[in-house]
Short mmCIF file of C-alpha atoms in Angstrom, two decimals:
data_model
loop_
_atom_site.label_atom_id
_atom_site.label_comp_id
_atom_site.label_asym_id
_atom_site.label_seq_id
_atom_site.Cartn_x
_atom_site.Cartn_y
_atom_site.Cartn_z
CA UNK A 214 -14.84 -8.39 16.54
CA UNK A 215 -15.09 -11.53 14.20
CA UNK A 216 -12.29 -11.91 11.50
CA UNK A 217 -13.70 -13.09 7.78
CA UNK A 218 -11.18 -15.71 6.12
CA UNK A 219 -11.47 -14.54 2.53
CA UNK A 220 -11.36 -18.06 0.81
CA UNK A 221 -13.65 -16.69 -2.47
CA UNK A 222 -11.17 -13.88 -3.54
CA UNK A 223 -11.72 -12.67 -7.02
CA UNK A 224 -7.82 -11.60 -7.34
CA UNK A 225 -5.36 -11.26 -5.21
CA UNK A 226 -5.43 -8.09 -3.27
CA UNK A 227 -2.39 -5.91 -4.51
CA UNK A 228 0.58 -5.72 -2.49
CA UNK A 229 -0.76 -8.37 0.16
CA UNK A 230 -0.16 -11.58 -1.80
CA UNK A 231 3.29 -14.69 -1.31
CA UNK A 232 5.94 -12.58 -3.11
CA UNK A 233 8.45 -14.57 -2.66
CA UNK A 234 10.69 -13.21 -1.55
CA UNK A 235 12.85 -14.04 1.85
CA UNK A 236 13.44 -10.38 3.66
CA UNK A 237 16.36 -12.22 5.57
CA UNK A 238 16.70 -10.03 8.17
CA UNK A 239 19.09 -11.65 10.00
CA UNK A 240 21.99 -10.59 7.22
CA UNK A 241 21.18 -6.59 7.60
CA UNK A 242 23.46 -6.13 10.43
CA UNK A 243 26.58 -8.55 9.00
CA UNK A 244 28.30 -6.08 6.73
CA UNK A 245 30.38 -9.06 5.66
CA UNK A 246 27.50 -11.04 4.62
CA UNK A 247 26.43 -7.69 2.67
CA UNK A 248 29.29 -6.54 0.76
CA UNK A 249 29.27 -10.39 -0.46
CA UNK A 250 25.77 -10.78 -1.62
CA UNK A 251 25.89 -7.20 -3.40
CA UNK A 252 29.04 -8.44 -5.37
CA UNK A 253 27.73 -11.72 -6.10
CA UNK A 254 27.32 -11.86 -10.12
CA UNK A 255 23.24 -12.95 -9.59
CA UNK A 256 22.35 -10.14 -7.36
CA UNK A 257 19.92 -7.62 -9.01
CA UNK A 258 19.28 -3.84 -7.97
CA UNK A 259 16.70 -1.40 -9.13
CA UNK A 260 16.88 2.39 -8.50
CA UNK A 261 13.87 4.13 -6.33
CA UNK A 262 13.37 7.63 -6.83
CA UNK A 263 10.29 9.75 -5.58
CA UNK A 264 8.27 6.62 -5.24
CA UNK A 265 9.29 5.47 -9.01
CA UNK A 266 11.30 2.74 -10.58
CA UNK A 267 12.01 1.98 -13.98
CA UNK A 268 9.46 -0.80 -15.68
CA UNK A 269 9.55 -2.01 -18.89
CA UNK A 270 6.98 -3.79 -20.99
CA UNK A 271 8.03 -7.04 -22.93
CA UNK A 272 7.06 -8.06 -25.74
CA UNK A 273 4.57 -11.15 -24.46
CA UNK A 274 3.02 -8.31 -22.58
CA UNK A 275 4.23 -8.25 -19.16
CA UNK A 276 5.19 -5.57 -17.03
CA UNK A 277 8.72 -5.84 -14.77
CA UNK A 278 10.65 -3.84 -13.08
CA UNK A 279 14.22 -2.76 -14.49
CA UNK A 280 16.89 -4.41 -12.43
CA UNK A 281 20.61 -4.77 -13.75
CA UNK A 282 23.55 -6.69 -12.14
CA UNK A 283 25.17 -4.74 -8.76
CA UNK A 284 28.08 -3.99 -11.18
CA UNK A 285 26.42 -1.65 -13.58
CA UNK A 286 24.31 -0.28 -10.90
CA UNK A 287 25.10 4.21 -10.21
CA UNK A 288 27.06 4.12 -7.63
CA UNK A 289 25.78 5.18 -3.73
CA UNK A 290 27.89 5.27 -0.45
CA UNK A 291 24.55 4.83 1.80
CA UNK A 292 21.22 4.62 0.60
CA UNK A 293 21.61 0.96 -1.01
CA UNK A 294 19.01 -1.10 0.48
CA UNK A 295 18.48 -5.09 1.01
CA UNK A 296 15.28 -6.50 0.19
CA UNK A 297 15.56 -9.76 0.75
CA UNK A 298 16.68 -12.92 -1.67
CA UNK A 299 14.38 -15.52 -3.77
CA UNK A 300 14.24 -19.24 -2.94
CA UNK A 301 17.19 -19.89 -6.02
CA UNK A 302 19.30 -17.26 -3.82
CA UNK A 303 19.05 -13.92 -5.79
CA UNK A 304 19.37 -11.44 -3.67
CA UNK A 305 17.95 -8.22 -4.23
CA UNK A 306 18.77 -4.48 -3.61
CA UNK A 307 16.89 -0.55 -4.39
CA UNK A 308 19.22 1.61 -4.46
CA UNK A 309 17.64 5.53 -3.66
CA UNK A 310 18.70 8.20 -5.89
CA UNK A 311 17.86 11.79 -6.70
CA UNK A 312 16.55 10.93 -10.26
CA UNK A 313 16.26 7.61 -12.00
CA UNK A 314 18.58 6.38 -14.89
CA UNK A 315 18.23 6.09 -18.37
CA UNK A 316 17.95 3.83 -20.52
CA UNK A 317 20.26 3.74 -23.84
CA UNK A 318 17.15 1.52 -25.32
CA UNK A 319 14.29 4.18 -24.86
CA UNK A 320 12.11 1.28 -23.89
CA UNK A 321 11.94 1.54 -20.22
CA UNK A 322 9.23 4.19 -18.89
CA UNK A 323 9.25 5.23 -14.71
CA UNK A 324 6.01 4.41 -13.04
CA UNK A 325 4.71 4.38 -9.30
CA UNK A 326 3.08 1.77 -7.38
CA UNK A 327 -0.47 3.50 -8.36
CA UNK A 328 0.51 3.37 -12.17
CA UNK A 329 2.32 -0.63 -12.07
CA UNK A 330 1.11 -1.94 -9.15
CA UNK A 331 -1.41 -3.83 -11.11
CA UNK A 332 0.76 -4.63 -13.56
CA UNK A 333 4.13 -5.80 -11.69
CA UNK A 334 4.29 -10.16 -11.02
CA UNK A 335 3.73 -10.58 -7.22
CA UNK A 336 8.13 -10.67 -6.63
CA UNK A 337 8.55 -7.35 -8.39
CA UNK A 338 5.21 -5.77 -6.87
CA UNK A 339 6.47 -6.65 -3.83
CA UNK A 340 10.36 -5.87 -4.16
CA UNK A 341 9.06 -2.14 -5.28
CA UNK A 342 6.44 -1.58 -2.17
CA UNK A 343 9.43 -2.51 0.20
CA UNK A 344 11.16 -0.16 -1.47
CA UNK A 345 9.15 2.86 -2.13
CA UNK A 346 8.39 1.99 2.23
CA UNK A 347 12.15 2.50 3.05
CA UNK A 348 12.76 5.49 0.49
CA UNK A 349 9.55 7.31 2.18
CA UNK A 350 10.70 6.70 5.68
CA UNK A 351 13.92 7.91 4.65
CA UNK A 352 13.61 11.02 3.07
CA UNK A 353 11.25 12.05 5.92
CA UNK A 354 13.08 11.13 8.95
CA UNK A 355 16.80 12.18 8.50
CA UNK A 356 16.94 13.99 12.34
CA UNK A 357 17.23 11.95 15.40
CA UNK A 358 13.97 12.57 17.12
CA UNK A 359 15.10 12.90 20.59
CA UNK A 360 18.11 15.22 20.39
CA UNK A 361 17.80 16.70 16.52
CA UNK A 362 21.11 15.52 15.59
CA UNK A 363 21.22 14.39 11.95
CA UNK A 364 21.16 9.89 11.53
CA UNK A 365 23.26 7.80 9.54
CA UNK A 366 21.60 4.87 8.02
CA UNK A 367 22.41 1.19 9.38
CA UNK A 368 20.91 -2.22 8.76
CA UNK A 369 20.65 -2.06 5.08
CA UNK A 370 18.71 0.49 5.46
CA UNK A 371 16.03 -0.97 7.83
CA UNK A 372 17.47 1.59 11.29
CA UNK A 373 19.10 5.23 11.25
CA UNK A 374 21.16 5.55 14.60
CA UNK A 375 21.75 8.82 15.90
CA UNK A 376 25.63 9.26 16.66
CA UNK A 377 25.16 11.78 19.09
CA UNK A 378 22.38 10.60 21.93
CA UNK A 379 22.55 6.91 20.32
CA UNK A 380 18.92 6.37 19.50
CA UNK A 381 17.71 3.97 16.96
CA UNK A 382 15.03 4.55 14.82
CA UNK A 383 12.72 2.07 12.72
CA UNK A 384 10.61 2.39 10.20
CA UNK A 385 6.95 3.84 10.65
CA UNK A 386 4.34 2.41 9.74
CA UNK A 387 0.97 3.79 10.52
CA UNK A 388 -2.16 1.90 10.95
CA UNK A 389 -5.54 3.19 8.59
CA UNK A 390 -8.74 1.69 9.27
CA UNK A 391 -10.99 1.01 6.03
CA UNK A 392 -14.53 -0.50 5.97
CA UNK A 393 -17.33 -1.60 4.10
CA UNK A 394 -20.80 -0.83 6.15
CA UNK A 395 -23.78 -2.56 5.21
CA UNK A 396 -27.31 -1.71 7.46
CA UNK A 397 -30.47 -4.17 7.97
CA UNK A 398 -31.39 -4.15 4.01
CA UNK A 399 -27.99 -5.36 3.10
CA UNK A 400 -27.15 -1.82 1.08
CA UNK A 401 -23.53 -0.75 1.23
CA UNK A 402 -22.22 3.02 2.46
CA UNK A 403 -20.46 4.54 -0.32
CA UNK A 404 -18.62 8.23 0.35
CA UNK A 405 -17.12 10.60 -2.24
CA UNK A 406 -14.36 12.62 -0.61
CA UNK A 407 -14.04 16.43 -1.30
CA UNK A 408 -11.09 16.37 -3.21
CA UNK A 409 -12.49 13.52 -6.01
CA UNK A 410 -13.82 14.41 -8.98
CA UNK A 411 -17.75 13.64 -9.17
CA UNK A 412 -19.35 10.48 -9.17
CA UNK A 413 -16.19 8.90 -7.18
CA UNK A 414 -17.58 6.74 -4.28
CA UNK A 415 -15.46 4.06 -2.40
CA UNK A 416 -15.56 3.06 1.04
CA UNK A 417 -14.86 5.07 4.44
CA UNK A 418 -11.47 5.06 5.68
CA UNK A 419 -9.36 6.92 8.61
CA UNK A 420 -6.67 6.72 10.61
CA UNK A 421 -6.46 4.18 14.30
CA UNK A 422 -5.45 7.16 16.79
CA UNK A 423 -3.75 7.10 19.88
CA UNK A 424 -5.01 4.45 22.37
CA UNK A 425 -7.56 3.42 20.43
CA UNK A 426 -8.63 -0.12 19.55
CA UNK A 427 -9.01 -0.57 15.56
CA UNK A 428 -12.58 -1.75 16.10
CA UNK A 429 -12.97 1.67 18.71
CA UNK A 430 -11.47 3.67 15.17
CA UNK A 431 -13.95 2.03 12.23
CA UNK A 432 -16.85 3.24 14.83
CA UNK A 433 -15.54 6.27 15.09
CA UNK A 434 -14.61 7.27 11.87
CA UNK A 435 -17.96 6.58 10.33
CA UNK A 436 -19.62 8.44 12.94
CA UNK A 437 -17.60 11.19 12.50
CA UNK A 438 -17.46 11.12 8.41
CA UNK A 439 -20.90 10.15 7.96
CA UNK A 440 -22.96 9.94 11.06
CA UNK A 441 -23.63 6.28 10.90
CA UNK A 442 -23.23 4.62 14.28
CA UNK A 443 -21.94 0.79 13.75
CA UNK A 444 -22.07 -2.30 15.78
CA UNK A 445 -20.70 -5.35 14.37
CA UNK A 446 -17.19 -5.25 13.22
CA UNK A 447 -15.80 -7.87 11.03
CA UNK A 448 -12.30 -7.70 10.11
CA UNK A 449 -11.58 -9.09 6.32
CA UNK A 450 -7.59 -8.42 5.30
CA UNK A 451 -4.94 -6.02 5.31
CA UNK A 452 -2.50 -4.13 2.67
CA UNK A 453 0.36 -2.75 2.50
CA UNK A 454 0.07 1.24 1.53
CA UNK A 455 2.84 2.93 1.27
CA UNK A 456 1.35 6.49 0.17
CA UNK A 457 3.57 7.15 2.26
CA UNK A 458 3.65 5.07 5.03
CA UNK A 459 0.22 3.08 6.03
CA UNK A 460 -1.20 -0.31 6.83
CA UNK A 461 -4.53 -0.54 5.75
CA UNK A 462 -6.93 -3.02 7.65
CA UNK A 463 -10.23 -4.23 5.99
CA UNK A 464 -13.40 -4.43 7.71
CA UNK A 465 -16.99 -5.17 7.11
CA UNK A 466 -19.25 -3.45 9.31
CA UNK A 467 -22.88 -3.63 10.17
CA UNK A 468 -24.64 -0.22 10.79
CA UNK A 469 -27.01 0.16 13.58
CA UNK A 470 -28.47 3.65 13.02
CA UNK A 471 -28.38 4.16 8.96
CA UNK A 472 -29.48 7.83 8.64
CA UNK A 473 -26.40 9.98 7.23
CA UNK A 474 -25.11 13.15 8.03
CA UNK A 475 -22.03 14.01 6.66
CA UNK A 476 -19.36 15.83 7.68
CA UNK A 477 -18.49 18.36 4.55
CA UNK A 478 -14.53 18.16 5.38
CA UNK A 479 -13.45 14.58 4.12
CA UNK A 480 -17.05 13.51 3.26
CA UNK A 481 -18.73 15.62 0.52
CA UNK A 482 -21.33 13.32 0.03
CA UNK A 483 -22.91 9.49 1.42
CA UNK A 484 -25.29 6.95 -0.04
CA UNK A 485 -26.66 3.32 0.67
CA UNK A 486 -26.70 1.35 -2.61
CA UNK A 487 -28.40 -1.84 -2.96
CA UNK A 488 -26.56 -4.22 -5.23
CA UNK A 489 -29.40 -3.18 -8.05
CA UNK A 490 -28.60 0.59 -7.56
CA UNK A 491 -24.55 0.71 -7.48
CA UNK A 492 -25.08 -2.08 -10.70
CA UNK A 493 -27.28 0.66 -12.88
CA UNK A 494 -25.45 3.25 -11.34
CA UNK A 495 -22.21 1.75 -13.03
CA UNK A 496 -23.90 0.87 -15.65
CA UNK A 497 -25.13 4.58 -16.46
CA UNK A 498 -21.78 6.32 -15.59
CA UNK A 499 -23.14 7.97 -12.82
CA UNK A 500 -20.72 6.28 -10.23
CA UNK A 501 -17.13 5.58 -11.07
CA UNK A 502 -15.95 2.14 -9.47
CA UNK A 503 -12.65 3.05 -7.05
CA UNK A 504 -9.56 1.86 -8.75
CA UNK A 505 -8.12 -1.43 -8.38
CA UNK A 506 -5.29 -1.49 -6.67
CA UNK A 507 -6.95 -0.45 -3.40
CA UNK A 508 -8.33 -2.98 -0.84
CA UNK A 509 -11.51 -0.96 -1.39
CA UNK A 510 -12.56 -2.20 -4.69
CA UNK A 511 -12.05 -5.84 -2.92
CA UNK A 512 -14.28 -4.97 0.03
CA UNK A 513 -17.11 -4.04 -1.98
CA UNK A 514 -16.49 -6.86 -4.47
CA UNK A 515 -16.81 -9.51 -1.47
CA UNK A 516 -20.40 -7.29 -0.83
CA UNK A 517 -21.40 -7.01 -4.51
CA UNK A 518 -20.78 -10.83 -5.72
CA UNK A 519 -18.72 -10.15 -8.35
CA UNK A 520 -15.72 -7.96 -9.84
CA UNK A 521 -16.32 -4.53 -10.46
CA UNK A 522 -16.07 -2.83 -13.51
CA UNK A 523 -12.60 -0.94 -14.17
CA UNK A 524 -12.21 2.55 -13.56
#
């Protein structure tokens, strides 16, 4: 496998860029250190609920997330969570609730990653992936795993111990292969998925199984999807996906055998496009570009020489 330095991005890829923001995780175990920094009159906490936070628009037409001193933040015994601090030393916390606040102004509007994550600067972008991560892995994952005894939450949220067998448990994260296959003519593999509406093509994805190498998966899952058999991997960038809990890592790949047989379960339907075709194909309406914030819409951009249009 070769690894592609992307020096000629167009934008940055969402979720993946500098946001920052220090994670500190040295302080999530000193609940000294903690009970300081969340009473400190600079701290700021935003509430995460069901993979939304409060955002509100401002009047020079940015988006940011709602955050509000620790002192007029709803109150929460456990699930208050420390993201990390900026380099002027504001520290930052999500606090997980069953339903997000409102706002006596009206102004502010909830939103998910999918709706602001375009939208968000790189800090709040990244302060909200972090913490739609831990609220996922949360909710999902309340029972020890060895002995079924319910976990309490420790290190700021980053471990739940089990107080019966003493287990620890970390966050999951689970590895997704996506890739961009081009064959000998230099045409790209698009796939539609079942599920998406027509005329919906974006690259292949899948998940890295068990003892499997991540170049072993992107052969495998375009075999399986589309019965293309690659050779060449080239691996391009990651992102962080938290729908609910991935890792996505971007390849290119070079197809060896280009004839397509799909597999009707994920893959509805495959094509090659030249650069000429997916351009008139935008062009006419006939293919709908995949949406932006997905590492998809760079890996065909680094193909297609330029930005695609917006979905």
């Amino acid at each position: 496998m070769t690894t592609r330095i992307d020096h000629d991005a167009h934008r940055p890829i969402t979720f993946s860029a500098d946001s920052g923001i220090d994670r500190s995780a040295h302080h999530r175990l000193d609940e000294a250190w903690l009970a300081a920094a969340w009473s400190h009159p600079t701290t700021r906490v935003f509430v995460v609920s069901g993979g939304q936070a409060l955002v509100d628009d401002t009047p020079d037409g940015r988006t940011e997330l709602v955050m509000t001193p620790s002192f007029e933040a709803p109150m929460t015994e456990t699930h208050r969570y420390y993201l990390g601090q900026d380099e002027d030393g504001v520290r930052y916390f999500a606090l997980q609730k069953d339903s997000l606040p409102g706002r006596m102004d009206q102004s502010a509007r909830p939103a998910g990653l999918r709706e602001a994550g375009l939208l968000l600067s790189e800090r709040d972008a990244g302060l909200l992936v972090h913490a739609v991560a831990l609220e996922n892995w949360q909710r999902l994952h309340r029972f020890c795993s060895r002995c079924g005894e319910r976990t309490v939450i420790a290190a700021a949220g980053h471990i739940r111990r089990c107080p019966a067998c003493g287990a620890e448990h970390y966050p999951r994260t689970d590895p997704a292969v996506i890739m961009l296959v081009t064959d000998e003519e230099d045409r790209a593999l698009l796939g539609r998925q079942v599920h998406w509406p027509e005329g919906r093509f974006s690259t292949l994805a899948g998940f890295v199984e068990p003892g499997e190498s991540i170049e072993q998966s992107v052969r495998r899952e375009v075999y399986e999807e589309a019965g293309v058999v690659v050779g060449d991997v080239e691996y391009v960038a990651s992102q962080p996906w938290p729908f609910p809990s991935s890792l996505m890592l971007g390849f290119m790949a070079r197809a060896t055998r280009p004839e397509i047989q799909v597999d009707g379960e994920e893959i509805e339907e495959a094509r090659w496009f030249s650069r000429e075709d997916l351009r008139d194909a935008f062009e006419s309406g006939e293919v709908l570009p995949p949406y932006g914030i997905s590492i998809a819409a760079r890996l065909i951009e680094l193909w297609y020489g330029k930005p695609l249009p917006k979905p």
